[in-house]
JSON list of C-alpha atoms in Angstrom, two decimals:
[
{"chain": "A", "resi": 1, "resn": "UNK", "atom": "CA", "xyz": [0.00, 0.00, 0.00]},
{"chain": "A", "resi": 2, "resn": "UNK", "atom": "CA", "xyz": [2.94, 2.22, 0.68]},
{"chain": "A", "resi": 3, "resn": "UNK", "atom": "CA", "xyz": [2.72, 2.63, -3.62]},
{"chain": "A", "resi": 4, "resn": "UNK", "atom": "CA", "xyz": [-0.67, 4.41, -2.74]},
{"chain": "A", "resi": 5, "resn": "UNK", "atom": "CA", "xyz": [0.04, 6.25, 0.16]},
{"chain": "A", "resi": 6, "resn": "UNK", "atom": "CA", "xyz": [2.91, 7.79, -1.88]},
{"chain": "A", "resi": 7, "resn": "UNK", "atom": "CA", "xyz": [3.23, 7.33, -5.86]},
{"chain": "A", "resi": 8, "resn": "UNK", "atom": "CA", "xyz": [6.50, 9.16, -5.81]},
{"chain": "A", "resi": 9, "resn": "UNK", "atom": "CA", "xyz": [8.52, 7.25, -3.14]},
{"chain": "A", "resi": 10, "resn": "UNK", "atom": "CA", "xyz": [10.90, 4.85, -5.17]},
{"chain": "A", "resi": 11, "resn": "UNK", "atom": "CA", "xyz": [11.87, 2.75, -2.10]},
{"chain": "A", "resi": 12, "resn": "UNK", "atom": "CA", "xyz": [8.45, 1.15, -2.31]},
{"chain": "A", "resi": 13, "resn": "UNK", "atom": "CA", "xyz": [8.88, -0.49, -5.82]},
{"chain": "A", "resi": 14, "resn": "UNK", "atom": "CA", "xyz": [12.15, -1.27, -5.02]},
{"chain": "A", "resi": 15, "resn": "UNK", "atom": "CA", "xyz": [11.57, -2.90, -1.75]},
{"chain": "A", "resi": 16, "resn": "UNK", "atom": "CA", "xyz": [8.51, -4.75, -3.45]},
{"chain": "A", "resi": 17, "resn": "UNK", "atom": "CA", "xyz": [11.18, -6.45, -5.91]},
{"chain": "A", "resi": 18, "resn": "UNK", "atom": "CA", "xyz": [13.34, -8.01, -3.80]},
{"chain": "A", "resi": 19, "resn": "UNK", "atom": "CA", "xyz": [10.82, -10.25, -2.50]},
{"chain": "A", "resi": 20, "resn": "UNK", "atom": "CA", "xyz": [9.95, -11.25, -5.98]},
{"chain": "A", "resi": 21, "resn": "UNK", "atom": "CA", "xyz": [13.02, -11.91, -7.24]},
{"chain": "A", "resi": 22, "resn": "UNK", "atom": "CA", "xyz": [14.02, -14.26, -4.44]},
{"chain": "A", "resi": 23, "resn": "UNK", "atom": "CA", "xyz": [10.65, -15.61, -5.41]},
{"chain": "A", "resi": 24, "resn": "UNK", "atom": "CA", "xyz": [11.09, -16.59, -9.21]},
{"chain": "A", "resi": 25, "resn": "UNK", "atom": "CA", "xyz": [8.69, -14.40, -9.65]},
{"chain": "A", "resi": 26, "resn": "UNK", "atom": "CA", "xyz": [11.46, -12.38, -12.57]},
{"chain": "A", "resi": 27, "resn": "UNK", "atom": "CA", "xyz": [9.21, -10.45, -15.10]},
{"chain": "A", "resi": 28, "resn": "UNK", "atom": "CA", "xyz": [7.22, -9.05, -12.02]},
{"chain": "A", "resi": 29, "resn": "UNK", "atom": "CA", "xyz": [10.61, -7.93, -10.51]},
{"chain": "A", "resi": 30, "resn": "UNK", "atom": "CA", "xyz": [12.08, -6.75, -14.02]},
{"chain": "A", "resi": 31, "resn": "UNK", "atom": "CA", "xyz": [8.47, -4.30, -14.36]},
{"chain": "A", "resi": 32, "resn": "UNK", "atom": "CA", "xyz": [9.40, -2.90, -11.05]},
{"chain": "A", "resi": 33, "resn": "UNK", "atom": "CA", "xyz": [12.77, -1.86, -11.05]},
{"chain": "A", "resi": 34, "resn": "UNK", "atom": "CA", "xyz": [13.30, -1.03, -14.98]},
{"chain": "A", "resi": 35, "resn": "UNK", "atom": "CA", "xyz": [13.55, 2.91, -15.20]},
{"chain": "A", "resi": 36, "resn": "UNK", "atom": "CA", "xyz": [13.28, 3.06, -11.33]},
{"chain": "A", "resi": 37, "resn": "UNK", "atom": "CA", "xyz": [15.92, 5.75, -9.53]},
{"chain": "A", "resi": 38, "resn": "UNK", "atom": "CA", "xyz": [15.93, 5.55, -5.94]},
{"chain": "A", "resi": 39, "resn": "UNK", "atom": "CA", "xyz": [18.47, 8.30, -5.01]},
{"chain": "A", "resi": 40, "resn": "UNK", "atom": "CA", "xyz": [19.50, 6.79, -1.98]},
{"chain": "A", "resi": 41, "resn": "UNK", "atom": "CA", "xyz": [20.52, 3.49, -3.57]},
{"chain": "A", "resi": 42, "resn": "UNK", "atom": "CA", "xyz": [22.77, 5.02, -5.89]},
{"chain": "A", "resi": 43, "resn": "UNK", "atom": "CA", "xyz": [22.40, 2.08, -8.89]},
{"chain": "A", "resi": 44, "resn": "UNK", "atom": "CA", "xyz": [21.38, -0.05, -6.38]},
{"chain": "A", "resi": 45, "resn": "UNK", "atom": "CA", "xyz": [18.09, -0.86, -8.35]},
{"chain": "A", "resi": 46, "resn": "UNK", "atom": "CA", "xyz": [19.99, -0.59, -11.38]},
{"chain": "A", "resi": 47, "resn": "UNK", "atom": "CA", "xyz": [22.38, -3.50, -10.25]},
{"chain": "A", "resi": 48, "resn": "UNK", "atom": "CA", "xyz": [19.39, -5.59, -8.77]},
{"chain": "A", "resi": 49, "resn": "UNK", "atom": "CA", "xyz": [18.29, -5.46, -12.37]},
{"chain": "A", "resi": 50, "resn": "UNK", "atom": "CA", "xyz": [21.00, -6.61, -14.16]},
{"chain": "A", "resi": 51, "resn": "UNK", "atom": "CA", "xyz": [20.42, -9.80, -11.18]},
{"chain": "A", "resi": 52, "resn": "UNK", "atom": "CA", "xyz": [17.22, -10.17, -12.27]},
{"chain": "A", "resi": 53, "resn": "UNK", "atom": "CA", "xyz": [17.96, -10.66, -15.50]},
{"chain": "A", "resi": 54, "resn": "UNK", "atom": "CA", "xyz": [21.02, -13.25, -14.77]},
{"chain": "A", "resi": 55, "resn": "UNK", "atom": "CA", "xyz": [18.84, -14.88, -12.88]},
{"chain": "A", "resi": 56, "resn": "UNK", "atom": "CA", "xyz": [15.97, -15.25, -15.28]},
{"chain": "A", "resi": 57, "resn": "UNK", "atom": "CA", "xyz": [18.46, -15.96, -18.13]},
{"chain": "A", "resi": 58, "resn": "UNK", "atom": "CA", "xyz": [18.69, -13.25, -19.74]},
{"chain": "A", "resi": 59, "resn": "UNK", "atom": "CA", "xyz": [22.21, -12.65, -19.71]},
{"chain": "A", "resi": 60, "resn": "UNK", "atom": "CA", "xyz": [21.99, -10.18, -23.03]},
{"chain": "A", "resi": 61, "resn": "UNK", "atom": "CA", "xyz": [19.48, -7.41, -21.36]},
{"chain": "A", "resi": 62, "resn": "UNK", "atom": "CA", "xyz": [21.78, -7.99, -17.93]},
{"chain": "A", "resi": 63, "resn": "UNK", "atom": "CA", "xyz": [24.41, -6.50, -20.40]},
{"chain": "A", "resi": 64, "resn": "UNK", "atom": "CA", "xyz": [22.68, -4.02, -21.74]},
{"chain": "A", "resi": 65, "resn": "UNK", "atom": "CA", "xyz": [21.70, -2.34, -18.09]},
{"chain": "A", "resi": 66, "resn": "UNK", "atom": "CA", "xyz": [25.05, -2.99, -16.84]},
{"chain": "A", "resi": 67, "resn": "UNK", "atom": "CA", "xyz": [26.63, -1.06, -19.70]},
{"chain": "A", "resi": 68, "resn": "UNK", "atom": "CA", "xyz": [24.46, 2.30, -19.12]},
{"chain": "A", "resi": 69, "resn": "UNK", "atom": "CA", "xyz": [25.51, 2.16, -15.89]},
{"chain": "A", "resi": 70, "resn": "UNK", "atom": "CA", "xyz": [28.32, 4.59, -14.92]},
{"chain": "A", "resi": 71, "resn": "UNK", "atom": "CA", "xyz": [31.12, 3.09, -12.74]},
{"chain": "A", "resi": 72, "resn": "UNK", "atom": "CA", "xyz": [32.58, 6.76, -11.41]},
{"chain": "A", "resi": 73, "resn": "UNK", "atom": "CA", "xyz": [28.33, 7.47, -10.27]},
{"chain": "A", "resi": 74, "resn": "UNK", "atom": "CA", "xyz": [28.66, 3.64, -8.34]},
{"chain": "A", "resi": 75, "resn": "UNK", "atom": "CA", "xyz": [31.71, 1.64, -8.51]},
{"chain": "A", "resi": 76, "resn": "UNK", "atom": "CA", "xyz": [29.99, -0.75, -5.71]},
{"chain": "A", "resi": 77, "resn": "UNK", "atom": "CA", "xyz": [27.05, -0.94, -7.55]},
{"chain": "A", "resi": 78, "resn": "UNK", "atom": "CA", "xyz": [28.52, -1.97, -10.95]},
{"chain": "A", "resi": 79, "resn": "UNK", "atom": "CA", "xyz": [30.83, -4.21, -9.25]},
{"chain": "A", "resi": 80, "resn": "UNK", "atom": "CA", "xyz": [27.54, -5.83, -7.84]},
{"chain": "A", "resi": 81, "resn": "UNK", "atom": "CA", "xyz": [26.39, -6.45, -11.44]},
{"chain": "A", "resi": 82, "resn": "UNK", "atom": "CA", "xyz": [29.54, -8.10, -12.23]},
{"chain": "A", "resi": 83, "resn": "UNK", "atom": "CA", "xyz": [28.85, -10.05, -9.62]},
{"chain": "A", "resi": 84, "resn": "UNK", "atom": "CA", "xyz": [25.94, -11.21, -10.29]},
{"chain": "A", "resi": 85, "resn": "UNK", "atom": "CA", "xyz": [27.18, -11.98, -13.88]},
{"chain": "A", "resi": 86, "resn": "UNK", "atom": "CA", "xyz": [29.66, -14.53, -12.56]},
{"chain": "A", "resi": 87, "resn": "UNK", "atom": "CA", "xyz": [32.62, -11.87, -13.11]},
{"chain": "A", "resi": 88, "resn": "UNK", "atom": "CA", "xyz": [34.19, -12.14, -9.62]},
{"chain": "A", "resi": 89, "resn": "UNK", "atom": "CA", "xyz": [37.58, -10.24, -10.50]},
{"chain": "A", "resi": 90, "resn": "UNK", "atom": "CA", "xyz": [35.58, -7.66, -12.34]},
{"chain": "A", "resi": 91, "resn": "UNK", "atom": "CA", "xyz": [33.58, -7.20, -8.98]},
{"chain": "A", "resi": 92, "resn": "UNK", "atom": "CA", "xyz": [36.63, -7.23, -6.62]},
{"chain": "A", "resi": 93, "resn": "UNK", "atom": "CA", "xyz": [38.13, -4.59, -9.12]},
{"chain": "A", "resi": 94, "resn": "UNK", "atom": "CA", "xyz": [35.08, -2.33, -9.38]},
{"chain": "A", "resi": 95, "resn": "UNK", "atom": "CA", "xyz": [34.22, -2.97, -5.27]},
{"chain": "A", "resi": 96, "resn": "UNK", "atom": "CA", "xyz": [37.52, -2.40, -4.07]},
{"chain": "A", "resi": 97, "resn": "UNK", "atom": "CA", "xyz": [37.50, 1.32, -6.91]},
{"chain": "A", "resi": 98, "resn": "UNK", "atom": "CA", "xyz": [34.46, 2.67, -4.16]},
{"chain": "A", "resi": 99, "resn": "UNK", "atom": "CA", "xyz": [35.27, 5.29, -2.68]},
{"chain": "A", "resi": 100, "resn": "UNK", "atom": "CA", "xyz": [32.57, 5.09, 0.25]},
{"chain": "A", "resi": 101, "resn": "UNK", "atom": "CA", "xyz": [30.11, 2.34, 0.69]},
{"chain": "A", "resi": 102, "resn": "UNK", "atom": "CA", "xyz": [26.60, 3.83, 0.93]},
{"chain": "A", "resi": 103, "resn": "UNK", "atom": "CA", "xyz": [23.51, 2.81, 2.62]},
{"chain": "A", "resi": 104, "resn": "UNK", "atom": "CA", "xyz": [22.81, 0.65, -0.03]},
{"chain": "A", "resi": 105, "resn": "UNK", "atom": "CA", "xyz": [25.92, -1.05, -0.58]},
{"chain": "A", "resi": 106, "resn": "UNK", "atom": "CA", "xyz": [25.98, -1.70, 3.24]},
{"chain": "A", "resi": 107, "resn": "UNK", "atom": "CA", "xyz": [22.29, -3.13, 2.92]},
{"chain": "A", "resi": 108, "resn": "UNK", "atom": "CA", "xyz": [23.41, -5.31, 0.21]},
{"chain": "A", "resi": 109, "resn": "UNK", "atom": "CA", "xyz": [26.20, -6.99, 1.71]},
{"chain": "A", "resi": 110, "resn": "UNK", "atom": "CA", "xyz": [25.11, -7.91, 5.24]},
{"chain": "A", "resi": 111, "resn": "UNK", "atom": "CA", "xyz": [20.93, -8.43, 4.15]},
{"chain": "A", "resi": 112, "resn": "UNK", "atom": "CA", "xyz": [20.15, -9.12, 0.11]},
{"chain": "A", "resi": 113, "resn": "UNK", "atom": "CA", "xyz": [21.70, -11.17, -1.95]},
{"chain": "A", "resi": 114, "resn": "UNK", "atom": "CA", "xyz": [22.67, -14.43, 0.00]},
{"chain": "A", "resi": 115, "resn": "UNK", "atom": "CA", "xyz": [22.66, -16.76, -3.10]},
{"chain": "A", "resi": 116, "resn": "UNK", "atom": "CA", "xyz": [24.82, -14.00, -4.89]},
{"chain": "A", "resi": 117, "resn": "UNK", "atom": "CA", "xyz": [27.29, -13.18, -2.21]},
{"chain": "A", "resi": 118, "resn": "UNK", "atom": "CA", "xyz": [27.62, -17.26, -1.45]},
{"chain": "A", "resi": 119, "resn": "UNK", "atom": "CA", "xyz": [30.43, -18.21, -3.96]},
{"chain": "A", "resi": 120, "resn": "UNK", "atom": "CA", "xyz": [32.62, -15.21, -2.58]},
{"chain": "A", "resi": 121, "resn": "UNK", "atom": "CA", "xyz": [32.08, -15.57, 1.27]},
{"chain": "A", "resi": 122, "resn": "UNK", "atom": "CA", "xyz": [35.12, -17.31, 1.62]},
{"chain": "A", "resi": 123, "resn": "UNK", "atom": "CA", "xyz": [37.26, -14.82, -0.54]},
{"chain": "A", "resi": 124, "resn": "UNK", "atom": "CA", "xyz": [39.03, -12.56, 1.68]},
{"chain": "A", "resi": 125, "resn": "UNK", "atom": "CA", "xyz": [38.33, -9.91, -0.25]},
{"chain": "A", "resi": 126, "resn": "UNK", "atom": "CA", "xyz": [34.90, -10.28, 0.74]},
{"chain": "A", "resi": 127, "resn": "UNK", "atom": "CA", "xyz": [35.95, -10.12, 4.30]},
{"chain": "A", "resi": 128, "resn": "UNK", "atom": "CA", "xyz": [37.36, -6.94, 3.57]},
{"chain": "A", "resi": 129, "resn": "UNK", "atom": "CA", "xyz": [35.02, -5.52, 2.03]},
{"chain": "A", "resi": 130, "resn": "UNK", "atom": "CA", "xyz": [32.06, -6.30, 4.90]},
{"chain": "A", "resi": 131, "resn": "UNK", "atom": "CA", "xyz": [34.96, -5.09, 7.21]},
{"chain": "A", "resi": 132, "resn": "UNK", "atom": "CA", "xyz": [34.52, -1.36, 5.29]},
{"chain": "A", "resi": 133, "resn": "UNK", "atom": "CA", "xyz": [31.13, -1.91, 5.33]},
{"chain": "A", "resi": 134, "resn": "UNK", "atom": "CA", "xyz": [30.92, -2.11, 9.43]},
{"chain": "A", "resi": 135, "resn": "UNK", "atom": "CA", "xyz": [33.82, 0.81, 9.06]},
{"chain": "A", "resi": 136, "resn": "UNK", "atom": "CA", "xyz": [31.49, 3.16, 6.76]},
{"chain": "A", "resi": 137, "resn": "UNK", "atom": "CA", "xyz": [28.89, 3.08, 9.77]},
{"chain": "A", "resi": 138, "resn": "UNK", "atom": "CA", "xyz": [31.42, 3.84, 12.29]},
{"chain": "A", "resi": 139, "resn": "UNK", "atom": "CA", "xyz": [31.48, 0.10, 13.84]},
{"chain": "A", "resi": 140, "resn": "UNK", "atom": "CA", "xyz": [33.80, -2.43, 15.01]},
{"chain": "A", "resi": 141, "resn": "UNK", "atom": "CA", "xyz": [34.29, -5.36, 12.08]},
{"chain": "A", "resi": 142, "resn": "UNK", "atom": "CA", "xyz": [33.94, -9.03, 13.59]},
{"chain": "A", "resi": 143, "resn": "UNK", "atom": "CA", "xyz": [36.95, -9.92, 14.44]},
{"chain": "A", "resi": 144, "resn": "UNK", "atom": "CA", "xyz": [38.41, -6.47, 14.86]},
{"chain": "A", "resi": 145, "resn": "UNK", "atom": "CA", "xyz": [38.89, -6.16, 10.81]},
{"chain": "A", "resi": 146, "resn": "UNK", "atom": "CA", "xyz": [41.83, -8.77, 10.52]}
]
């Protein structure tokens, strides 16, 4: 209902999405977040999109969102989409080329994404990068950051 309440919040939609792509549920998802900007995520949608489509094989339209997005605007984000493309060095290169992890990139790695995340968990450039994560909100990394 929050759609209702307020047409012009873009959280809503994008919050709505994530719940339907962890459900299969991909061309639902795909309506939601193509042409959606929500400031606050940076390319955050934009990246959950290019997921979307990798995960409803449609690895040529994944390309074509990843490539209008703009790496300087949201290294993390683009890095995601590499990511999610199977392009783990491309990721680590493009995650460890942000400059600050926002709100989004901070949601992403510690609450979305588990199947995504789960082939790098072990890497310890993942560590490193949850470690900045916990450091970008002024917290203590598990483990002390080691």
């Amino acid at each position: 209902h929050a759609g209702e309440l307020s047409p012009g919040w873009t959280t809503a939609p994008f919050y709505e999405a994530l719940p339907l792509l962890e459900l299969g549920r991909y061309e639902e998802a795909v309506n939601l977040l193509s042409g959606l900007d929500v400031e606050w995520a940076g390319l955050g949608a934009q990246a959950t999109l290019v997921l979307t489509h990798v995960r409803a094989g449609d690895e040529a339209s994944a390309r074509t969102v990843l490539e209008a997005m703009d790496p300087d605007f949201d290294a993390f984000a683009v890095g995601f989409a590499h990511l999610a493309l199977g392009e783990i060095e491309r990721a680590f290169e493009r995650f460890s080329a942000a400059r600050e992890l926002t709100d989004w990139a901070c949601l992403a790695i510690h609450h979305f994404y588990a199947e995504t995340w789960a082939p790098v968990r072990d890497d310890p450039r993942y560590r490193e990068l949850v470690a900045r994560a916990y450091r970008a909100h002024r917290l203590e990394p598990p483990g002390g950051g080691d």
